[in-house]
Amino acid sequence: MENQQKKGGWGKASKVLGIISIIFALLPLASAWCMILTAFNYVLAPIGILCGIVALCKSQNSTTAIIGIVLCALAIFAPYLLAEYYVESAASSIGNLMKLV
């Protein structure tokens, strides 16, 4: 049993942090009041990327590590895409109000 190589949890940690970061990144879709919780995304996602890189360097759970890195990268860019959505919906709301006046 001593010859078995231990599989570390760096890849799993990266994947879990990626999932949590995606959740925090997409919370503003539920309510605009959740926008402040997006700040947690910018703390968790880089930590998840670092955990994934450590897992890849140690050759531990490379598939899980890559999934975690991709999720964390998506979580970093998701709020920018959501901001475009909010600006577009705000512009159409203002346009509709201007038609009423």
PDB file of C-alpha atoms in Angstrom:
ATOM      1  CA  MET A   1       0.000   0.000   0.000  1.00  0.00           C
ATOM      2  CA  GLU A   2       2.946   2.315   0.409  1.00  0.00           C
ATOM      3  CA  ASN A   3       3.631   2.105  -3.341  1.00  0.00           C
ATOM      4  CA  GLN A   4       0.270   3.630  -4.194  1.00  0.00           C
ATOM      5  CA  GLN A   5       0.565   7.249  -5.182  1.00  0.00           C
ATOM      6  CA  LYS A   6      -1.749   9.467  -3.182  1.00  0.00           C
ATOM      7  CA  LYS A   7      -4.081  11.527  -5.273  1.00  0.00           C
ATOM      8  CA  GLY A   8      -4.284  15.020  -3.885  1.00  0.00           C
ATOM      9  CA  GLY A   9      -7.377  17.134  -3.667  1.00  0.00           C
ATOM     10  CA  TRP A  10      -6.045  20.088  -5.659  1.00  0.00           C
ATOM     11  CA  GLY A  11      -8.096  19.198  -8.741  1.00  0.00           C
ATOM     12  CA  LYS A  12     -11.246  18.685  -6.695  1.00  0.00           C
ATOM     13  CA  ALA A  13     -10.660  21.969  -4.879  1.00  0.00           C
ATOM     14  CA  SER A  14     -10.296  23.741  -8.217  1.00  0.00           C
ATOM     15  CA  LYS A  15     -13.521  22.216  -9.509  1.00  0.00           C
ATOM     16  CA  VAL A  16     -15.477  23.052  -6.340  1.00  0.00           C
ATOM     17  CA  LEU A  17     -14.175  26.628  -6.313  1.00  0.00           C
ATOM     18  CA  GLY A  18     -15.074  26.911  -9.998  1.00  0.00           C
ATOM     19  CA  ILE A  19     -18.652  25.788  -9.357  1.00  0.00           C
ATOM     20  CA  ILE A  20     -19.036  28.169  -6.419  1.00  0.00           C
ATOM     21  CA  SER A  21     -17.542  31.013  -8.481  1.00  0.00           C
ATOM     22  CA  ILE A  22     -19.975  30.367 -11.325  1.00  0.00           C
ATOM     23  CA  ILE A  23     -22.866  30.494  -8.848  1.00  0.00           C
ATOM     24  CA  PHE A  24     -21.662  33.832  -7.455  1.00  0.00           C
ATOM     25  CA  ALA A  25     -21.107  35.152 -10.980  1.00  0.00           C
ATOM     26  CA  LEU A  26     -24.655  34.265 -12.062  1.00  0.00           C
ATOM     27  CA  LEU A  27     -26.457  35.468  -8.915  1.00  0.00           C
ATOM     28  CA  PRO A  28     -27.219  38.902 -10.404  1.00  0.00           C
ATOM     29  CA  LEU A  29     -29.558  37.158 -12.845  1.00  0.00           C
ATOM     30  CA  ALA A  30     -31.813  36.339  -9.899  1.00  0.00           C
ATOM     31  CA  SER A  31     -31.864  39.875  -8.550  1.00  0.00           C
ATOM     32  CA  ALA A  32     -29.915  43.053  -9.064  1.00  0.00           C
ATOM     33  CA  TRP A  33     -29.466  43.221  -5.285  1.00  0.00           C
ATOM     34  CA  CYS A  34     -27.195  40.181  -5.522  1.00  0.00           C
ATOM     35  CA  MET A  35     -24.693  42.185  -7.561  1.00  0.00           C
ATOM     36  CA  ILE A  36     -22.549  42.818  -4.483  1.00  0.00           C
ATOM     37  CA  LEU A  37     -22.066  39.067  -4.003  1.00  0.00           C
ATOM     38  CA  THR A  38     -20.220  38.967  -7.311  1.00  0.00           C
ATOM     39  CA  ALA A  39     -17.204  40.310  -5.412  1.00  0.00           C
ATOM     40  CA  PHE A  40     -16.739  36.850  -3.864  1.00  0.00           C
ATOM     41  CA  ASN A  41     -16.287  35.573  -7.392  1.00  0.00           C
ATOM     42  CA  TYR A  42     -13.129  37.643  -7.821  1.00  0.00           C
ATOM     43  CA  VAL A  43     -11.627  36.102  -4.694  1.00  0.00           C
ATOM     44  CA  LEU A  44     -12.586  32.474  -5.293  1.00  0.00           C
ATOM     45  CA  ALA A  45     -11.887  32.186  -9.027  1.00  0.00           C
ATOM     46  CA  PRO A  46      -8.160  33.047  -8.909  1.00  0.00           C
ATOM     47  CA  ILE A  47      -7.687  30.667  -5.988  1.00  0.00           C
ATOM     48  CA  GLY A  48      -9.425  27.958  -8.036  1.00  0.00           C
ATOM     49  CA  ILE A  49      -7.174  28.646 -11.003  1.00  0.00           C
ATOM     50  CA  LEU A  50      -4.094  28.370  -8.788  1.00  0.00           C
ATOM     51  CA  CYS A  51      -5.340  25.084  -7.306  1.00  0.00           C
ATOM     52  CA  GLY A  52      -5.908  23.746 -10.814  1.00  0.00           C
ATOM     53  CA  ILE A  53      -2.417  24.749 -11.907  1.00  0.00           C
ATOM     54  CA  VAL A  54      -0.915  23.052  -8.839  1.00  0.00           C
ATOM     55  CA  ALA A  55      -2.903  19.890  -9.636  1.00  0.00           C
ATOM     56  CA  LEU A  56      -1.653  19.935 -13.233  1.00  0.00           C
ATOM     57  CA  CYS A  57       1.955  20.434 -12.120  1.00  0.00           C
ATOM     58  CA  LYS A  58       1.688  17.541  -9.662  1.00  0.00           C
ATOM     59  CA  SER A  59      -0.111  15.363 -12.258  1.00  0.00           C
ATOM     60  CA  GLN A  60      -3.087  14.853  -9.972  1.00  0.00           C
ATOM     61  CA  ASN A  61      -6.576  14.571 -11.428  1.00  0.00           C
ATOM     62  CA  SER A  62      -5.696  16.468 -14.584  1.00  0.00           C
ATOM     63  CA  THR A  63      -9.208  16.212 -16.022  1.00  0.00           C
ATOM     64  CA  THR A  64     -10.791  17.611 -12.878  1.00  0.00           C
ATOM     65  CA  ALA A  65      -8.143  20.325 -12.708  1.00  0.00           C
ATOM     66  CA  ILE A  66      -8.799  21.417 -16.293  1.00  0.00           C
ATOM     67  CA  ILE A  67     -12.546  21.510 -15.645  1.00  0.00           C
ATOM     68  CA  GLY A  68     -11.919  23.646 -12.559  1.00  0.00           C
ATOM     69  CA  ILE A  69      -9.652  26.048 -14.437  1.00  0.00           C
ATOM     70  CA  VAL A  70     -12.207  26.462 -17.237  1.00  0.00           C
ATOM     71  CA  LEU A  71     -15.046  27.061 -14.765  1.00  0.00           C
ATOM     72  CA  CYS A  72     -13.001  29.647 -12.881  1.00  0.00           C
ATOM     73  CA  ALA A  73     -12.066  31.420 -16.111  1.00  0.00           C
ATOM     74  CA  LEU A  74     -15.726  31.504 -17.167  1.00  0.00           C
ATOM     75  CA  ALA A  75     -16.686  32.823 -13.745  1.00  0.00           C
ATOM     76  CA  ILE A  76     -14.252  35.709 -14.124  1.00  0.00           C
ATOM     77  CA  PHE A  77     -15.707  36.798 -17.488  1.00  0.00           C
ATOM     78  CA  ALA A  78     -19.404  36.109 -16.752  1.00  0.00           C
ATOM     79  CA  PRO A  79     -20.096  39.394 -14.888  1.00  0.00           C
ATOM     80  CA  TYR A  80     -18.862  41.381 -17.886  1.00  0.00           C
ATOM     81  CA  LEU A  81     -21.321  39.561 -20.123  1.00  0.00           C
ATOM     82  CA  LEU A  82     -24.080  40.140 -17.573  1.00  0.00           C
ATOM     83  CA  ALA A  83     -23.240  43.839 -17.424  1.00  0.00           C
ATOM     84  CA  GLU A  84     -23.844  44.039 -21.170  1.00  0.00           C
ATOM     85  CA  TYR A  85     -27.217  42.331 -20.624  1.00  0.00           C
ATOM     86  CA  TYR A  86     -28.177  44.828 -17.905  1.00  0.00           C
ATOM     87  CA  VAL A  87     -27.144  47.828 -19.987  1.00  0.00           C
ATOM     88  CA  GLU A  88     -29.128  46.555 -22.955  1.00  0.00           C
ATOM     89  CA  SER A  89     -32.260  45.945 -20.861  1.00  0.00           C
ATOM     90  CA  ALA A  90     -31.920  49.347 -19.193  1.00  0.00           C
ATOM     91  CA  ALA A  91     -31.582  51.036 -22.592  1.00  0.00           C
ATOM     92  CA  SER A  92     -34.694  49.289 -23.916  1.00  0.00           C
ATOM     93  CA  SER A  93     -36.627  50.269 -20.761  1.00  0.00           C
ATOM     94  CA  ILE A  94     -35.620  53.900 -21.203  1.00  0.00           C
ATOM     95  CA  GLY A  95     -36.573  53.688 -24.878  1.00  0.00           C
ATOM     96  CA  ASN A  96     -40.006  52.380 -23.937  1.00  0.00           C
ATOM     97  CA  LEU A  97     -40.450  55.175 -21.400  1.00  0.00           C
ATOM     98  CA  MET A  98     -39.490  57.770 -23.998  1.00  0.00           C
ATOM     99  CA  LYS A  99     -42.169  56.428 -26.365  1.00  0.00           C
ATOM    100  CA  LEU A 100     -44.784  56.972 -23.658  1.00  0.00           C
ATOM    101  CA  VAL A 101     -43.836  60.594 -23.146  1.00  0.00           C
TER     102      VAL A 101
END
